Amino acid sequence: MVPHLITALTGPINELEQRILDSTPAIERWFRLEWMEHTPPFYSSVDVRNAGFKLAPVDTNLFPGGWNNLTPAMLPLAVQAAMAAIEKICPEARNLLVVPENHTRNSFYLSNLVQLKRIFHQAGLNVRFGSLSAEIKAPTTLNLPTGEAISIEPLIRTDRRLGLKNFDPCTILLNNDLSAGIPGMLEDLHEQFLLPPLHAGWSVRRKSHHFKAYEEVSKRFGKLLGIDPWLINPMFAQCGEVNIAEGTGMECLTTHVDALLSKVKRKYKEYGINEKPFVVVKADNGTYGMGIMTVRDVKDLDALNRKTKNKMSVIKDGQALSEVIIQEGVLTNERVNDAVAEPVVYMMDRYVVGGFYRVHAERGVDENLNAPGASFVPLAFADSGRLPQPGEKPGSSSPNRFYMYGVIARLAMLAASYELEATDPDAEVYD
């Protein structure tokens, strides 16, 4: 299913789609050379927004949940990618330990774990789940509405290794984004591969680092295609030491919001875009759609109500919001059954394996869709996303649209690779 794009401003994106399709061999070679120099994140998902005049990633998740939203048709691709990823890390791997989030009562999240187990089981691994939660003191079976069940066990830490009772894995996969900090249990492991690395967790990672890396990637990619990188890159700024609830650090926020709105206005004027610019203020660390607000005018910051201030004070796991990224807002002009939608692309190793549309009937084109009430419609990536159809008119075919989304998502994944290398505490630094 291909949602329709409800905008007359499809010119630049149709041109971009045509440029991407015409340059497919060069693009694939460029990615191939990049992956010879850089290691892709083990798995990732990227939220993409298509405004019709601009196509850009707005978030990159290195601990993706939501695998349950991929269709059965997408699984063979995911299994192949999982095999490739594991072979590179631990070819003789027999056991895979998955460390899930602590909120294990959420049935959608549990379905995500079941799907991950299915993928890695078919890739040839024994998969078990070990929880960091103090509440899990014995193997606990949780039943899903689908009739499936999942067993979560307490983690056992020996001197240098992490495992479960009678289960010693060579690879540990985190499906927990470490928002609350890095537990000592995960540190100083001996001859075990922890994926993603600890510095990918939100207690360390910052979105501003990611989008700085993405800016660099988009400039190089723009040069390859001969396009303005702005067409694929959301501009941004960053403020540390902000407490929106108490009103401290607001000068930094006001200054950057004003400056960014002015920059976006200039770009809109350059391209003849008759839309109202907006920016999105969100936690520089953290996920789950928490700590996010849309700002259309700098005066809006003076008139924040108590509810919005409270919403902007805390992120996941009760962590206080103290650093924010101010990101150029990218409209979404895609609709599924008249509801606002945005594509989310899923990757494992360096491969696009599938995705879905996040759909929200109660949200506007300039609002965050990762919120209660969202629903998910699978993308047709599995049979078409990697195979563009040359000769098709831009904007008319699902394979071409999905291929384009896959390219943008892989650019964000490459930026994540740059970001993780730059923030690796164990990397050797050369002058």
PDB file of C-alpha atoms in Angstrom, residues 77-199:
ATOM      1  CA  LEU A  77      15.248 -10.222   4.606  1.00  0.00           C
ATOM      2  CA  ALA A  78      15.588  -9.695   8.358  1.00  0.00           C
ATOM      3  CA  VAL A  79      16.880 -13.265   8.875  1.00  0.00           C
ATOM      4  CA  GLN A  80      19.483 -12.835   6.110  1.00  0.00           C
ATOM      5  CA  ALA A  81      20.619  -9.516   7.576  1.00  0.00           C
ATOM      6  CA  ALA A  82      20.775 -11.058  11.079  1.00  0.00           C
ATOM      7  CA  MET A  83      22.978 -13.865   9.736  1.00  0.00           C
ATOM      8  CA  ALA A  84      25.322 -11.342   8.100  1.00  0.00           C
ATOM      9  CA  ALA A  85      25.501  -9.262  11.278  1.00  0.00           C
ATOM     10  CA  ILE A  86      26.191 -12.207  13.589  1.00  0.00           C
ATOM     11  CA  GLU A  87      28.789 -13.738  11.229  1.00  0.00           C
ATOM     12  CA  LYS A  88      30.829 -10.538  11.405  1.00  0.00           C
ATOM     13  CA  ILE A  89      30.776 -10.416  15.206  1.00  0.00           C
ATOM     14  CA  CYS A  90      30.836 -14.000  16.453  1.00  0.00           C
ATOM     15  CA  PRO A  91      30.697 -16.560  13.580  1.00  0.00           C
ATOM     16  CA  GLU A  92      30.637 -19.531  15.978  1.00  0.00           C
ATOM     17  CA  ALA A  93      27.748 -18.016  18.008  1.00  0.00           C
ATOM     18  CA  ARG A  94      25.274 -20.537  19.338  1.00  0.00           C
ATOM     19  CA  ASN A  95      23.515 -18.551  22.079  1.00  0.00           C
ATOM     20  CA  LEU A  96      22.074 -15.027  21.959  1.00  0.00           C
ATOM     21  CA  LEU A  97      21.009 -13.287  25.160  1.00  0.00           C
ATOM     22  CA  VAL A  98      18.506 -10.449  24.634  1.00  0.00           C
ATOM     23  CA  VAL A  99      18.199  -7.845  27.415  1.00  0.00           C
ATOM     24  CA  PRO A 100      14.744  -6.228  27.091  1.00  0.00           C
ATOM     25  CA  GLU A 101      13.229  -3.053  28.493  1.00  0.00           C
ATOM     26  CA  ASN A 102      11.974  -3.312  32.070  1.00  0.00           C
ATOM     27  CA  HIS A 103       8.343  -2.474  31.196  1.00  0.00           C
ATOM     28  CA  THR A 104       7.664  -6.059  30.177  1.00  0.00           C
ATOM     29  CA  ARG A 105       3.894  -5.948  30.757  1.00  0.00           C
ATOM     30  CA  ASN A 106       3.249  -4.033  27.524  1.00  0.00           C
ATOM     31  CA  SER A 107       1.854  -6.657  25.107  1.00  0.00           C
ATOM     32  CA  PHE A 108       2.975  -4.738  21.994  1.00  0.00           C
ATOM     33  CA  TYR A 109       6.521  -4.634  23.319  1.00  0.00           C
ATOM     34  CA  LEU A 110       6.396  -8.346  24.171  1.00  0.00           C
ATOM     35  CA  SER A 111       5.244  -9.060  20.593  1.00  0.00           C
ATOM     36  CA  ASN A 112       8.334  -7.143  19.445  1.00  0.00           C
ATOM     37  CA  LEU A 113      10.506  -9.503  21.540  1.00  0.00           C
ATOM     38  CA  VAL A 114       8.758 -12.562  20.097  1.00  0.00           C
ATOM     39  CA  GLN A 115       9.481 -11.287  16.588  1.00  0.00           C
ATOM     40  CA  LEU A 116      13.149 -10.675  17.430  1.00  0.00           C
ATOM     41  CA  LYS A 117      13.389 -14.206  18.805  1.00  0.00           C
ATOM     42  CA  ARG A 118      11.811 -15.553  15.607  1.00  0.00           C
ATOM     43  CA  ILE A 119      14.349 -13.678  13.440  1.00  0.00           C
ATOM     44  CA  PHE A 120      17.427 -14.814  15.384  1.00  0.00           C
ATOM     45  CA  HIS A 121      16.129 -18.354  15.870  1.00  0.00           C
ATOM     46  CA  GLN A 122      15.828 -18.662  12.083  1.00  0.00           C
ATOM     47  CA  ALA A 123      19.338 -17.196  11.796  1.00  0.00           C
ATOM     48  CA  GLY A 124      20.561 -20.228  13.777  1.00  0.00           C
ATOM     49  CA  LEU A 125      20.724 -19.028  17.387  1.00  0.00           C
ATOM     50  CA  ASN A 126      19.268 -20.162  20.697  1.00  0.00           C
ATOM     51  CA  VAL A 127      17.571 -17.027  22.029  1.00  0.00           C
ATOM     52  CA  ARG A 128      16.706 -16.313  25.666  1.00  0.00           C
ATOM     53  CA  PHE A 129      15.687 -13.140  27.501  1.00  0.00           C
ATOM     54  CA  GLY A 130      17.402 -11.820  30.633  1.00  0.00           C
ATOM     55  CA  SER A 131      15.968  -8.856  32.521  1.00  0.00           C
ATOM     56  CA  LEU A 132      17.768  -6.076  34.385  1.00  0.00           C
ATOM     57  CA  SER A 133      14.612  -5.546  36.463  1.00  0.00           C
ATOM     58  CA  ALA A 134      14.881  -6.349  40.169  1.00  0.00           C
ATOM     59  CA  GLU A 135      11.285  -7.586  39.989  1.00  0.00           C
ATOM     60  CA  ILE A 136      12.304 -10.601  37.889  1.00  0.00           C
ATOM     61  CA  LYS A 137      13.684 -12.980  40.537  1.00  0.00           C
ATOM     62  CA  ALA A 138      12.820 -16.271  38.793  1.00  0.00           C
ATOM     63  CA  PRO A 139      11.952 -17.339  35.228  1.00  0.00           C
ATOM     64  CA  THR A 140       8.657 -15.603  34.492  1.00  0.00           C
ATOM     65  CA  THR A 141       6.294 -16.598  31.684  1.00  0.00           C
ATOM     66  CA  LEU A 142       4.269 -13.774  30.169  1.00  0.00           C
ATOM     67  CA  ASN A 143       1.289 -14.578  27.936  1.00  0.00           C
ATOM     68  CA  LEU A 144       0.389 -12.479  24.903  1.00  0.00           C
ATOM     69  CA  PRO A 145      -3.113 -11.816  23.542  1.00  0.00           C
ATOM     70  CA  THR A 146      -1.976 -13.660  20.363  1.00  0.00           C
ATOM     71  CA  GLY A 147      -1.713 -16.910  22.350  1.00  0.00           C
ATOM     72  CA  GLU A 148       2.087 -16.778  22.282  1.00  0.00           C
ATOM     73  CA  ALA A 149       4.146 -16.737  25.476  1.00  0.00           C
ATOM     74  CA  ILE A 150       7.585 -15.439  26.373  1.00  0.00           C
ATOM     75  CA  SER A 151       9.863 -16.350  29.274  1.00  0.00           C
ATOM     76  CA  ILE A 152      11.931 -13.610  30.956  1.00  0.00           C
ATOM     77  CA  GLU A 153      14.699 -14.749  33.312  1.00  0.00           C
ATOM     78  CA  PRO A 154      16.891 -13.006  35.894  1.00  0.00           C
ATOM     79  CA  LEU A 155      20.370 -12.133  34.635  1.00  0.00           C
ATOM     80  CA  ILE A 156      23.334 -13.823  36.325  1.00  0.00           C
ATOM     81  CA  ARG A 157      26.647 -11.978  36.462  1.00  0.00           C
ATOM     82  CA  THR A 158      29.780 -13.981  37.194  1.00  0.00           C
ATOM     83  CA  ASP A 159      33.230 -12.476  37.548  1.00  0.00           C
ATOM     84  CA  ARG A 160      33.645 -11.448  33.911  1.00  0.00           C
ATOM     85  CA  ARG A 161      30.585 -12.740  32.073  1.00  0.00           C
ATOM     86  CA  LEU A 162      26.831 -12.198  31.854  1.00  0.00           C
ATOM     87  CA  GLY A 163      24.306 -14.950  31.216  1.00  0.00           C
ATOM     88  CA  LEU A 164      21.390 -16.942  32.568  1.00  0.00           C
ATOM     89  CA  LYS A 165      21.203 -20.199  34.464  1.00  0.00           C
ATOM     90  CA  ASN A 166      22.828 -22.855  32.212  1.00  0.00           C
ATOM     91  CA  PHE A 167      23.158 -20.304  29.387  1.00  0.00           C
ATOM     92  CA  ASP A 168      26.486 -18.686  28.449  1.00  0.00           C
ATOM     93  CA  PRO A 169      26.118 -16.475  25.355  1.00  0.00           C
ATOM     94  CA  CYS A 170      28.928 -15.059  23.216  1.00  0.00           C
ATOM     95  CA  THR A 171      26.659 -12.211  22.095  1.00  0.00           C
ATOM     96  CA  ILE A 172      24.334 -10.016  24.165  1.00  0.00           C
ATOM     97  CA  LEU A 173      21.766  -7.903  22.323  1.00  0.00           C
ATOM     98  CA  LEU A 174      20.378  -4.891  24.167  1.00  0.00           C
ATOM     99  CA  ASN A 175      16.769  -4.041  23.388  1.00  0.00           C
ATOM    100  CA  ASN A 176      16.894  -1.647  26.324  1.00  0.00           C
ATOM    101  CA  ASP A 177      17.991   1.920  25.546  1.00  0.00           C
ATOM    102  CA  LEU A 178      19.581   2.512  28.985  1.00  0.00           C
ATOM    103  CA  SER A 179      17.701   5.793  29.540  1.00  0.00           C
ATOM    104  CA  ALA A 180      18.070   5.379  33.298  1.00  0.00           C
ATOM    105  CA  GLY A 181      21.848   4.927  33.097  1.00  0.00           C
ATOM    106  CA  ILE A 182      24.320   2.089  32.569  1.00  0.00           C
ATOM    107  CA  PRO A 183      23.874  -0.762  35.061  1.00  0.00           C
ATOM    108  CA  GLY A 184      27.149  -2.065  36.509  1.00  0.00           C
ATOM    109  CA  MET A 185      26.061  -5.567  35.504  1.00  0.00           C
ATOM    110  CA  LEU A 186      26.715  -4.676  31.837  1.00  0.00           C
ATOM    111  CA  GLU A 187      30.185  -3.193  32.357  1.00  0.00           C
ATOM    112  CA  ASP A 188      33.604  -4.864  31.988  1.00  0.00           C
ATOM    113  CA  LEU A 189      32.410  -8.012  30.231  1.00  0.00           C
ATOM    114  CA  HIS A 190      35.104 -10.454  29.136  1.00  0.00           C
ATOM    115  CA  GLU A 191      35.087 -11.956  25.629  1.00  0.00           C
ATOM    116  CA  GLN A 192      31.394 -11.217  25.166  1.00  0.00           C
ATOM    117  CA  PHE A 193      30.014  -8.918  22.507  1.00  0.00           C
ATOM    118  CA  LEU A 194      27.525  -6.343  23.780  1.00  0.00           C
ATOM    119  CA  LEU A 195      25.380  -4.852  21.015  1.00  0.00           C
ATOM    120  CA  PRO A 196      24.774  -1.973  20.630  1.00  0.00           C
ATOM    121  CA  PRO A 197      27.718  -0.692  22.715  1.00  0.00           C
ATOM    122  CA  LEU A 198      27.002   0.975  26.060  1.00  0.00           C
ATOM    123  CA  HIS A 199      27.786   4.465  24.713  1.00  0.00           C
TER     124      HIS A 199
END
